[in-house]
PDB file of C-alpha atoms in Angstrom:
ATOM      1  CA  MET X  31       1.398 -28.874 -26.383  1.00  0.00           C
ATOM      2  CA  VAL X  32       4.266 -31.192 -25.466  1.00  0.00           C
ATOM      3  CA  ASN X  33       5.616 -31.136 -29.020  1.00  0.00           C
ATOM      4  CA  THR X  34       5.145 -27.378 -29.357  1.00  0.00           C
ATOM      5  CA  LEU X  35       7.110 -26.656 -26.191  1.00  0.00           C
ATOM      6  CA  ALA X  36       9.772 -29.254 -26.988  1.00  0.00           C
ATOM      7  CA  ARG X  37      10.389 -27.588 -30.353  1.00  0.00           C
ATOM      8  CA  GLN X  38      11.042 -24.361 -28.452  1.00  0.00           C
ATOM      9  CA  GLY X  39      13.784 -26.080 -26.469  1.00  0.00           C
ATOM     10  CA  HIS X  40      11.810 -26.683 -23.273  1.00  0.00           C
ATOM     11  CA  GLN X  41      12.163 -29.944 -21.364  1.00  0.00           C
ATOM     12  CA  VAL X  42       8.647 -31.247 -20.739  1.00  0.00           C
ATOM     13  CA  LEU X  43       7.518 -33.702 -18.061  1.00  0.00           C
ATOM     14  CA  THR X  44       4.021 -35.204 -18.132  1.00  0.00           C
ATOM     15  CA  ALA X  45       1.722 -36.687 -15.492  1.00  0.00           C
ATOM     16  CA  ALA X  46      -1.251 -38.972 -16.105  1.00  0.00           C
ATOM     17  CA  THR X  47      -3.151 -38.017 -12.948  1.00  0.00           C
ATOM     18  CA  GLY X  48      -3.506 -35.046 -10.648  1.00  0.00           C
ATOM     19  CA  SER X  49      -1.774 -36.903  -7.819  1.00  0.00           C
ATOM     20  CA  ASP X  50       1.149 -37.741 -10.109  1.00  0.00           C
ATOM     21  CA  GLY X  51       1.384 -34.075 -11.031  1.00  0.00           C
ATOM     22  CA  VAL X  52       1.601 -33.046  -7.381  1.00  0.00           C
ATOM     23  CA  SER X  53       4.334 -35.632  -6.746  1.00  0.00           C
ATOM     24  CA  ILE X  54       6.342 -34.680  -9.835  1.00  0.00           C
ATOM     25  CA  ALA X  55       6.112 -31.002  -8.905  1.00  0.00           C
ATOM     26  CA  ALA X  56       7.639 -31.724  -5.496  1.00  0.00           C
ATOM     27  CA  GLU X  57      10.344 -34.041  -6.831  1.00  0.00           C
ATOM     28  CA  GLU X  58      11.364 -32.291 -10.054  1.00  0.00           C
ATOM     29  CA  GLN X  59      10.683 -28.627  -9.157  1.00  0.00           C
ATOM     30  CA  PRO X  60       9.667 -27.544 -12.683  1.00  0.00           C
ATOM     31  CA  ASP X  61       9.779 -23.896 -13.713  1.00  0.00           C
ATOM     32  CA  ILE X  62       6.104 -23.855 -14.765  1.00  0.00           C
ATOM     33  CA  ILE X  63       3.149 -26.231 -14.492  1.00  0.00           C
ATOM     34  CA  LEU X  64       0.438 -26.494 -17.154  1.00  0.00           C
ATOM     35  CA  MET X  65      -2.522 -28.075 -15.382  1.00  0.00           C
ATOM     36  CA  ASP X  66      -5.456 -29.841 -17.034  1.00  0.00           C
ATOM     37  CA  VAL X  67      -8.695 -29.987 -15.045  1.00  0.00           C
ATOM     38  CA  VAL X  68     -10.352 -33.307 -15.918  1.00  0.00           C
ATOM     39  CA  MET X  69      -8.040 -36.125 -14.817  1.00  0.00           C
ATOM     40  CA  PRO X  70      -8.333 -39.453 -12.988  1.00  0.00           C
ATOM     41  CA  GLY X  71      -8.412 -39.115  -9.210  1.00  0.00           C
ATOM     42  CA  ILE X  72      -8.111 -35.563  -7.944  1.00  0.00           C
ATOM     43  CA  ASN X  73      -8.947 -32.942 -10.551  1.00  0.00           C
ATOM     44  CA  GLY X  74      -6.722 -30.121 -11.735  1.00  0.00           C
ATOM     45  CA  PHE X  75      -8.224 -27.561  -9.378  1.00  0.00           C
ATOM     46  CA  GLN X  76      -7.515 -29.819  -6.396  1.00  0.00           C
ATOM     47  CA  ALA X  77      -3.989 -30.543  -7.621  1.00  0.00           C
ATOM     48  CA  THR X  78      -3.358 -26.819  -8.116  1.00  0.00           C
ATOM     49  CA  ARG X  79      -4.521 -26.093  -4.585  1.00  0.00           C
ATOM     50  CA  GLN X  80      -2.178 -28.742  -3.174  1.00  0.00           C
ATOM     51  CA  ILE X  81       0.776 -27.395  -5.150  1.00  0.00           C
ATOM     52  CA  THR X  82       0.188 -23.735  -4.313  1.00  0.00           C
ATOM     53  CA  ARG X  83      -0.403 -24.459  -0.613  1.00  0.00           C
ATOM     54  CA  ASN X  84       2.725 -26.590  -0.194  1.00  0.00           C
ATOM     55  CA  ASP X  85       5.826 -24.768   1.072  1.00  0.00           C
ATOM     56  CA  HIS X  86       8.024 -26.803  -1.290  1.00  0.00           C
ATOM     57  CA  THR X  87       6.036 -26.075  -4.454  1.00  0.00           C
ATOM     58  CA  ARG X  88       4.059 -22.868  -3.927  1.00  0.00           C
ATOM     59  CA  HIS X  89       6.743 -20.870  -5.772  1.00  0.00           C
ATOM     60  CA  ILE X  90       5.990 -22.768  -9.013  1.00  0.00           C
ATOM     61  CA  PRO X  91       3.529 -20.863 -11.236  1.00  0.00           C
ATOM     62  CA  VAL X  92       0.542 -22.968 -12.310  1.00  0.00           C
ATOM     63  CA  ILE X  93      -1.454 -22.260 -15.469  1.00  0.00           C
ATOM     64  CA  ILE X  94      -4.817 -23.982 -15.817  1.00  0.00           C
ATOM     65  CA  VAL X  95      -5.335 -25.355 -19.347  1.00  0.00           C
ATOM     66  CA  SER X  96      -8.901 -26.537 -19.827  1.00  0.00           C
ATOM     67  CA  SER X  97     -11.842 -26.728 -22.201  1.00  0.00           C
ATOM     68  CA  LYS X  98     -13.944 -25.248 -19.377  1.00  0.00           C
ATOM     69  CA  ASP X  99     -14.395 -21.631 -20.442  1.00  0.00           C
ATOM     70  CA  GLN X 100     -16.919 -20.267 -17.964  1.00  0.00           C
ATOM     71  CA  ASP X 101     -15.959 -17.219 -15.913  1.00  0.00           C
ATOM     72  CA  ALA X 102     -16.735 -19.197 -12.757  1.00  0.00           C
ATOM     73  CA  ASP X 103     -14.107 -21.785 -13.731  1.00  0.00           C
ATOM     74  CA  LYS X 104     -11.478 -19.085 -14.266  1.00  0.00           C
ATOM     75  CA  VAL X 105     -12.256 -17.409 -10.957  1.00  0.00           C
ATOM     76  CA  TRP X 106     -12.175 -20.776  -9.199  1.00  0.00           C
ATOM     77  CA  GLY X 107      -8.782 -21.496 -10.750  1.00  0.00           C
ATOM     78  CA  GLU X 108      -7.455 -18.202  -9.392  1.00  0.00           C
ATOM     79  CA  ARG X 109      -8.753 -19.055  -5.942  1.00  0.00           C
ATOM     80  CA  GLN X 110      -6.834 -22.324  -6.005  1.00  0.00           C
ATOM     81  CA  GLY X 111      -3.650 -20.342  -6.669  1.00  0.00           C
ATOM     82  CA  ALA X 112      -3.327 -20.545 -10.464  1.00  0.00           C
ATOM     83  CA  CYS X 113      -1.595 -17.536 -12.005  1.00  0.00           C
ATOM     84  CA  GLY X 114      -3.158 -17.956 -15.438  1.00  0.00           C
ATOM     85  CA  TYR X 115      -5.896 -19.730 -17.393  1.00  0.00           C
ATOM     86  CA  LEU X 116      -5.792 -20.906 -21.006  1.00  0.00           C
ATOM     87  CA  THR X 117      -8.861 -22.286 -22.765  1.00  0.00           C
ATOM     88  CA  LYS X 118      -8.504 -25.259 -25.112  1.00  0.00           C
ATOM     89  CA  PRO X 119      -7.772 -25.445 -27.920  1.00  0.00           C
ATOM     90  CA  VAL X 120      -4.696 -23.309 -27.242  1.00  0.00           C
ATOM     91  CA  ASP X 121      -2.926 -22.008 -30.323  1.00  0.00           C
ATOM     92  CA  ASP X 122       0.849 -22.399 -30.417  1.00  0.00           C
ATOM     93  CA  ARG X 123       1.529 -18.674 -30.392  1.00  0.00           C
ATOM     94  CA  THR X 124      -0.499 -18.084 -27.224  1.00  0.00           C
ATOM     95  CA  LEU X 125       1.026 -21.107 -25.506  1.00  0.00           C
ATOM     96  CA  ILE X 126       4.597 -20.095 -26.288  1.00  0.00           C
ATOM     97  CA  SER X 127       3.974 -16.462 -25.375  1.00  0.00           C
ATOM     98  CA  THR X 128       2.409 -17.405 -22.037  1.00  0.00           C
ATOM     99  CA  VAL X 129       5.120 -19.882 -21.070  1.00  0.00           C
ATOM    100  CA  ASN X 130       7.980 -17.615 -22.092  1.00  0.00           C
ATOM    101  CA  GLY X 131       6.354 -14.681 -20.315  1.00  0.00           C
ATOM    102  CA  LEU X 132       6.100 -16.633 -17.076  1.00  0.00           C
ATOM    103  CA  LEU X 133       9.697 -17.770 -17.424  1.00  0.00           C
ATOM    104  CA  ASP X 134      10.661 -14.107 -17.643  1.00  0.00           C
ATOM    105  CA  ILE X 135       8.758 -13.447 -14.434  1.00  0.00           C
ATOM    106  CA  LYS X 136      10.313 -16.449 -12.728  1.00  0.00           C
ATOM    107  CA  ALA X 137      13.733 -15.162 -13.724  1.00  0.00           C
ATOM    108  CA  ALA X 138      12.637 -12.077 -11.765  1.00  0.00           C
ATOM    109  CA  THR X 139      13.836  -9.497 -14.215  1.00  0.00           C
ATOM    110  CA  PHE X 140      12.224  -7.255 -16.786  1.00  0.00           C
ATOM    111  CA  LYS X 141      15.410  -5.243 -17.378  1.00  0.00           C
ATOM    112  CA  ASN X 142      15.544  -6.162 -21.056  1.00  0.00           C
ATOM    113  CA  ALA X 143      11.823  -5.910 -21.731  1.00  0.00           C
ATOM    114  CA  ALA X 144      11.006  -3.417 -24.462  1.00  0.00           C
ATOM    115  CA  PRO X 145       8.748  -0.629 -23.212  1.00  0.00           C
ATOM    116  CA  LEU X 146       5.159  -1.044 -24.333  1.00  0.00           C
ATOM    117  CA  PRO X 147       3.737   1.672 -26.602  1.00  0.00           C
ATOM    118  CA  HIS X 148       1.170   4.248 -25.555  1.00  0.00           C
ATOM    119  CA  LYS X 149      -2.328   2.796 -25.380  1.00  0.00           C
ATOM    120  CA  GLU X 150      -3.416   4.517 -28.611  1.00  0.00           C
ATOM    121  CA  GLN X 151      -0.530   2.800 -30.429  1.00  0.00           C
ATOM    122  CA  VAL X 152      -0.860  -0.734 -29.104  1.00  0.00           C
ATOM    123  CA  GLN X 153      -0.996  -3.506 -31.651  1.00  0.00           C
ATOM    124  CA  ALA X 154      -3.302  -6.523 -31.586  1.00  0.00           C
ATOM    125  CA  GLN X 155      -2.332  -7.429 -28.044  1.00  0.00           C
ATOM    126  CA  TRP X 156      -1.207  -5.502 -24.974  1.00  0.00           C
ATOM    127  CA  GLN X 157       0.783  -7.392 -22.360  1.00  0.00           C
ATOM    128  CA  GLY X 158       1.273  -6.506 -18.739  1.00  0.00           C
ATOM    129  CA  LEU X 159       1.957  -7.992 -15.334  1.00  0.00           C
ATOM    130  CA  GLY X 160      -1.245  -8.705 -13.435  1.00  0.00           C
ATOM    131  CA  PHE X 161      -1.506  -8.648  -9.646  1.00  0.00           C
ATOM    132  CA  LEU X 162      -3.968  -8.198  -6.787  1.00  0.00           C
ATOM    133  CA  VAL X 163      -4.078  -5.338  -4.279  1.00  0.00           C
ATOM    134  CA  GLY X 164      -6.947  -5.111  -1.823  1.00  0.00           C
ATOM    135  CA  GLY X 165      -8.793  -7.765  -3.818  1.00  0.00           C
ATOM    136  CA  THR X 166      -8.723  -5.586  -6.966  1.00  0.00           C
ATOM    137  CA  ARG X 167      -7.204  -6.964 -10.171  1.00  0.00           C
ATOM    138  CA  LEU X 168      -4.530  -4.598 -11.443  1.00  0.00           C
ATOM    139  CA  VAL X 169      -2.159  -4.675 -14.394  1.00  0.00           C
ATOM    140  CA  SER X 170       0.964  -2.660 -15.092  1.00  0.00           C
ATOM    141  CA  LYS X 171       3.207  -2.388 -18.119  1.00  0.00           C
ATOM    142  CA  LEU X 172       6.233  -4.635 -17.927  1.00  0.00           C
ATOM    143  CA  GLY X 173       8.485  -1.590 -18.144  1.00  0.00           C
ATOM    144  CA  GLN X 174       7.003  -0.368 -14.853  1.00  0.00           C
ATOM    145  CA  VAL X 175       8.423  -3.363 -12.957  1.00  0.00           C
ATOM    146  CA  ALA X 176      12.150  -3.980 -12.572  1.00  0.00           C
ATOM    147  CA  GLU X 177      11.799  -7.253 -10.686  1.00  0.00           C
ATOM    148  CA  LEU X 178       9.201  -9.637  -9.281  1.00  0.00           C
ATOM    149  CA  MET X 179      10.178 -11.646  -6.223  1.00  0.00           C
ATOM    150  CA  PRO X 180       8.875 -13.497  -3.172  1.00  0.00           C
ATOM    151  CA  VAL X 181       8.682 -11.457   0.011  1.00  0.00           C
ATOM    152  CA  PRO X 182      12.349 -11.045   1.069  1.00  0.00           C
ATOM    153  CA  ARG X 183      13.864 -11.040   4.523  1.00  0.00           C
ATOM    154  CA  MET X 184      13.456  -7.570   5.991  1.00  0.00           C
ATOM    155  CA  THR X 185      14.891  -5.519   8.825  1.00  0.00           C
ATOM    156  CA  PRO X 186      12.095  -3.650  10.629  1.00  0.00           C
ATOM    157  CA  LEU X 187      12.429   0.102  11.025  1.00  0.00           C
ATOM    158  CA  PRO X 188      11.510   1.724  14.344  1.00  0.00           C
ATOM    159  CA  ALA X 189       8.835   4.413  14.593  1.00  0.00           C
ATOM    160  CA  VAL X 190       7.505   4.164  11.063  1.00  0.00           C
ATOM    161  CA  LYS X 191       4.048   3.896   9.580  1.00  0.00           C
ATOM    162  CA  PRO X 192       2.387   0.441   9.557  1.00  0.00           C
ATOM    163  CA  TRP X 193       2.623   0.131   5.778  1.00  0.00           C
ATOM    164  CA  VAL X 194       6.440   0.101   5.907  1.00  0.00           C
ATOM    165  CA  MET X 195       7.336  -3.581   6.124  1.00  0.00           C
ATOM    166  CA  GLY X 196      11.052  -2.895   6.561  1.00  0.00           C
ATOM    167  CA  ILE X 197      14.321  -2.621   4.646  1.00  0.00           C
ATOM    168  CA  ALA X 198      15.421  -5.484   2.389  1.00  0.00           C
ATOM    169  CA  ASN X 199      18.709  -6.272   0.687  1.00  0.00           C
ATOM    170  CA  VAL X 200      17.818  -6.835  -2.972  1.00  0.00           C
ATOM    171  CA  ARG X 201      20.816  -7.731  -5.110  1.00  0.00           C
ATOM    172  CA  GLY X 202      23.135  -5.662  -2.956  1.00  0.00           C
ATOM    173  CA  ARG X 203      20.804  -2.657  -2.630  1.00  0.00           C
ATOM    174  CA  LEU X 204      18.931  -1.729   0.531  1.00  0.00           C
ATOM    175  CA  ILE X 205      15.383  -0.740  -0.401  1.00  0.00           C
ATOM    176  CA  PRO X 206      12.215  -0.039   1.594  1.00  0.00           C
ATOM    177  CA  VAL X 207       9.370  -2.522   1.182  1.00  0.00           C
ATOM    178  CA  ILE X 208       5.951  -0.873   1.282  1.00  0.00           C
ATOM    179  CA  SER X 209       2.667  -2.741   1.681  1.00  0.00           C
ATOM    180  CA  LEU X 210       0.424  -1.259  -1.006  1.00  0.00           C
ATOM    181  CA  HIS X 211      -2.832  -2.356   0.591  1.00  0.00           C
ATOM    182  CA  GLU X 212      -1.779  -0.699   3.868  1.00  0.00           C
ATOM    183  CA  TYR X 213      -0.441   2.438   2.176  1.00  0.00           C
ATOM    184  CA  LEU X 214      -3.603   2.860   0.098  1.00  0.00           C
ATOM    185  CA  GLN X 215      -5.875   1.868   3.000  1.00  0.00           C
ATOM    186  CA  LEU X 216      -7.350  -1.160   1.243  1.00  0.00           C
ATOM    187  CA  PRO X 217      -8.437  -4.467   2.810  1.00  0.00           C
ATOM    188  CA  THR X 218      -6.246  -7.569   2.744  1.00  0.00           C
ATOM    189  CA  THR X 219      -7.941 -10.470   0.984  1.00  0.00           C
ATOM    190  CA  LEU X 220      -5.278 -13.188   0.701  1.00  0.00           C
ATOM    191  CA  PRO X 221      -2.921 -14.902   3.176  1.00  0.00           C
ATOM    192  CA  ALA X 222       0.686 -13.753   3.455  1.00  0.00           C
ATOM    193  CA  ASN X 223       2.044 -16.903   1.799  1.00  0.00           C
ATOM    194  CA  GLN X 224       0.717 -15.628  -1.542  1.00  0.00           C
ATOM    195  CA  TRP X 225       2.158 -12.111  -1.273  1.00  0.00           C
ATOM    196  CA  ARG X 226       4.811 -10.933  -3.723  1.00  0.00           C
ATOM    197  CA  VAL X 227       7.037  -7.867  -4.040  1.00  0.00           C
ATOM    198  CA  LEU X 228       7.345  -5.738  -7.178  1.00  0.00           C
ATOM    199  CA  VAL X 229      10.605  -3.806  -7.328  1.00  0.00           C
ATOM    200  CA  VAL X 230       9.932  -0.460  -9.000  1.00  0.00           C
ATOM    201  CA  GLU X 231      12.524   2.128 -10.003  1.00  0.00           C
ATOM    202  CA  GLU X 232      12.020   5.767 -10.904  1.00  0.00           C
ATOM    203  CA  GLY X 233      15.223   7.741 -11.316  1.00  0.00           C
ATOM    204  CA  ASP X 234      17.213   7.358  -8.108  1.00  0.00           C
ATOM    205  CA  ILE X 235      14.190   6.065  -6.199  1.00  0.00           C
ATOM    206  CA  VAL X 236      13.846   2.310  -5.739  1.00  0.00           C
ATOM    207  CA  ALA X 237      11.203   0.597  -3.621  1.00  0.00           C
ATOM    208  CA  GLY X 238       9.609  -2.787  -3.183  1.00  0.00           C
ATOM    209  CA  LEU X 239       5.823  -2.638  -3.437  1.00  0.00           C
ATOM    210  CA  LEU X 240       4.149  -5.565  -1.717  1.00  0.00           C
ATOM    211  CA  VAL X 241       1.079  -6.945  -3.513  1.00  0.00           C
ATOM    212  CA  GLU X 242      -1.233  -9.746  -2.476  1.00  0.00           C
ATOM    213  CA  GLN X 243      -0.707 -12.053  -5.435  1.00  0.00           C
ATOM    214  CA  SER X 244       0.960 -12.135  -8.836  1.00  0.00           C
ATOM    215  CA  LEU X 245      -1.447 -13.060 -11.642  1.00  0.00           C
ATOM    216  CA  GLY X 246       1.272 -13.491 -14.259  1.00  0.00           C
ATOM    217  CA  ILE X 247       1.434 -12.064 -17.759  1.00  0.00           C
ATOM    218  CA  GLN X 248      -1.953 -10.843 -18.992  1.00  0.00           C
ATOM    219  CA  HIS X 249      -2.899 -10.299 -22.653  1.00  0.00           C
ATOM    220  CA  PHE X 250      -5.544  -7.818 -23.778  1.00  0.00           C
ATOM    221  CA  LEU X 251      -6.929  -6.668 -27.107  1.00  0.00           C
ATOM    222  CA  GLU X 252      -6.725  -2.990 -27.969  1.00  0.00           C
ATOM    223  CA  ASP X 253     -10.477  -2.487 -28.038  1.00  0.00           C
ATOM    224  CA  SER X 254     -10.874  -3.918 -24.520  1.00  0.00           C
ATOM    225  CA  TYR X 255      -9.338  -0.766 -23.002  1.00  0.00           C
ATOM    226  CA  GLU X 256     -11.475   1.961 -21.424  1.00  0.00           C
ATOM    227  CA  GLU X 257     -10.122   5.163 -19.933  1.00  0.00           C
ATOM    228  CA  SER X 258     -11.048   5.695 -16.300  1.00  0.00           C
ATOM    229  CA  ASP X 259     -10.175   8.056 -13.468  1.00  0.00           C
ATOM    230  CA  GLY X 260     -10.350   5.213 -10.944  1.00  0.00           C
ATOM    231  CA  LYS X 261     -12.359   7.233  -8.428  1.00  0.00           C
ATOM    232  CA  GLU X 262     -14.328   4.159  -7.395  1.00  0.00           C
ATOM    233  CA  LEU X 263     -11.076   2.469  -6.316  1.00  0.00           C
ATOM    234  CA  GLY X 264     -10.384   4.707  -3.335  1.00  0.00           C
ATOM    235  CA  GLY X 265      -6.675   5.178  -2.650  1.00  0.00           C
ATOM    236  CA  LEU X 266      -5.753   3.516  -5.946  1.00  0.00           C
ATOM    237  CA  GLY X 267      -7.648   6.139  -7.938  1.00  0.00           C
ATOM    238  CA  PRO X 268      -4.866   8.700  -8.511  1.00  0.00           C
ATOM    239  CA  TYR X 269      -2.622   6.038 -10.039  1.00  0.00           C
ATOM    240  CA  VAL X 270      -5.188   4.351 -12.329  1.00  0.00           C
ATOM    241  CA  THR X 271      -5.495   5.451 -15.965  1.00  0.00           C
ATOM    242  CA  GLY X 272      -8.004   2.958 -17.331  1.00  0.00           C
ATOM    243  CA  ALA X 273      -9.190  -0.627 -17.373  1.00  0.00           C
ATOM    244  CA  PHE X 274      -9.037  -3.695 -19.599  1.00  0.00           C
ATOM    245  CA  ARG X 275     -12.019  -6.036 -19.785  1.00  0.00           C
ATOM    246  CA  HIS X 276     -11.215  -9.660 -20.537  1.00  0.00           C
ATOM    247  CA  GLY X 277     -13.286 -12.810 -20.124  1.00  0.00           C
ATOM    248  CA  GLY X 278     -15.802 -11.070 -17.899  1.00  0.00           C
ATOM    249  CA  ARG X 279     -13.043  -9.767 -15.626  1.00  0.00           C
ATOM    250  CA  VAL X 280     -11.714  -6.237 -15.220  1.00  0.00           C
ATOM    251  CA  PHE X 281      -8.038  -5.358 -14.812  1.00  0.00           C
ATOM    252  CA  HIS X 282      -7.328  -1.742 -13.880  1.00  0.00           C
ATOM    253  CA  GLU X 283      -4.149  -0.315 -15.392  1.00  0.00           C
ATOM    254  CA  VAL X 284      -2.058   1.224 -12.629  1.00  0.00           C
ATOM    255  CA  GLN X 285       1.012   3.430 -12.990  1.00  0.00           C
ATOM    256  CA  LEU X 286       3.358   2.061 -10.341  1.00  0.00           C
ATOM    257  CA  LYS X 287       6.076   4.609 -11.048  1.00  0.00           C
ATOM    258  CA  ALA X 288       3.564   7.371 -10.361  1.00  0.00           C
ATOM    259  CA  ILE X 289       3.400   6.146  -6.769  1.00  0.00           C
ATOM    260  CA  LEU X 290       7.148   6.616  -6.387  1.00  0.00           C
ATOM    261  CA  LYS X 291       6.976  10.038  -8.050  1.00  0.00           C
ATOM    262  CA  ASP X 292       4.333  11.205  -5.582  1.00  0.00           C
ATOM    263  CA  GLU X 293       6.161  13.844  -3.533  1.00  0.00           C
ATOM    264  CA  LYS X 294       4.573  12.497  -0.357  1.00  0.00           C
ATOM    265  CA  PHE X 295       5.590   8.887  -0.948  1.00  0.00           C
ATOM    266  CA  PHE X 296       8.803   8.633   1.028  1.00  0.00           C
ATOM    267  CA  ASP X 297       7.812  11.157   3.682  1.00  0.00           C
ATOM    268  CA  VAL X 298       4.630   9.208   4.276  1.00  0.00           C
ATOM    269  CA  ALA X 299       6.363   5.848   4.047  1.00  0.00           C
ATOM    270  CA  LEU X 300       8.978   6.808   6.611  1.00  0.00           C
ATOM    271  CA  GLY X 301       6.456   8.393   8.940  1.00  0.00           C
ATOM    272  CA  LYS X 302       7.532  11.999   8.394  1.00  0.00           C
ATOM    273  CA  ALA X 303       4.133  13.210   7.253  1.00  0.00           C
ATOM    274  CA  ASP X 304       0.513  12.267   7.615  1.00  0.00           C
ATOM    275  CA  LYS X 305      -1.237  10.837   4.595  1.00  0.00           C
ATOM    276  CA  ALA X 306      -3.776  13.263   3.196  1.00  0.00           C
TER     277      ALA X 306
END
């Protein structure tokens, strides 16, 4: 993997142990960490947990790379804070695609991302940004998201609904930040230090949608898609069009722009109407 990434122009640092990896992450502040599991001393899951719980390194995306391919291992990796999981042996194309995709996310812009085709026209793989809301794994086309960012500083608004976090200055624009799990009346399952904000634009409407965790770029095969009305997902239902099944896990495809196009969205968000 080192040679593959180096040939792509990436500078690669290596660590012999999990503890060394934690130290290098804090000292060098890499853009991405590829984490093995079986190492001397603390294992990769423990190292990932230390990195993602540390204020100085929790912003660094960690991808678990392991020969362990059980669903339980992948779920456990997510719980430690990993944003992705690759199973060895990893082919060069998948490795490069995953790393470059996460670098795009870290750069916090999808402005130049080509829109993905309609689901009936997708090629071998469909890519989207995965995230958690109310403990449910969701995925949205890259073209649905203008920017991914940590939770910004916000100015609270008086007399508004509880799902309005406040107004934030994002690249010179003042936008409302809405907590999706509050707006959709879903439970919160992760601590605030893992929350992220997706900036979504639809015409003249721009809003920051707060999610519980970014799961990074997700890849799905065409035949893993199933249409669904999302009724079992409660408040998410009207915005869900189907689901991808991958590695024993389900990611529901959600149309984020449809939330902004909902005629009640801003009235509800600003406390001018009651949510039906």
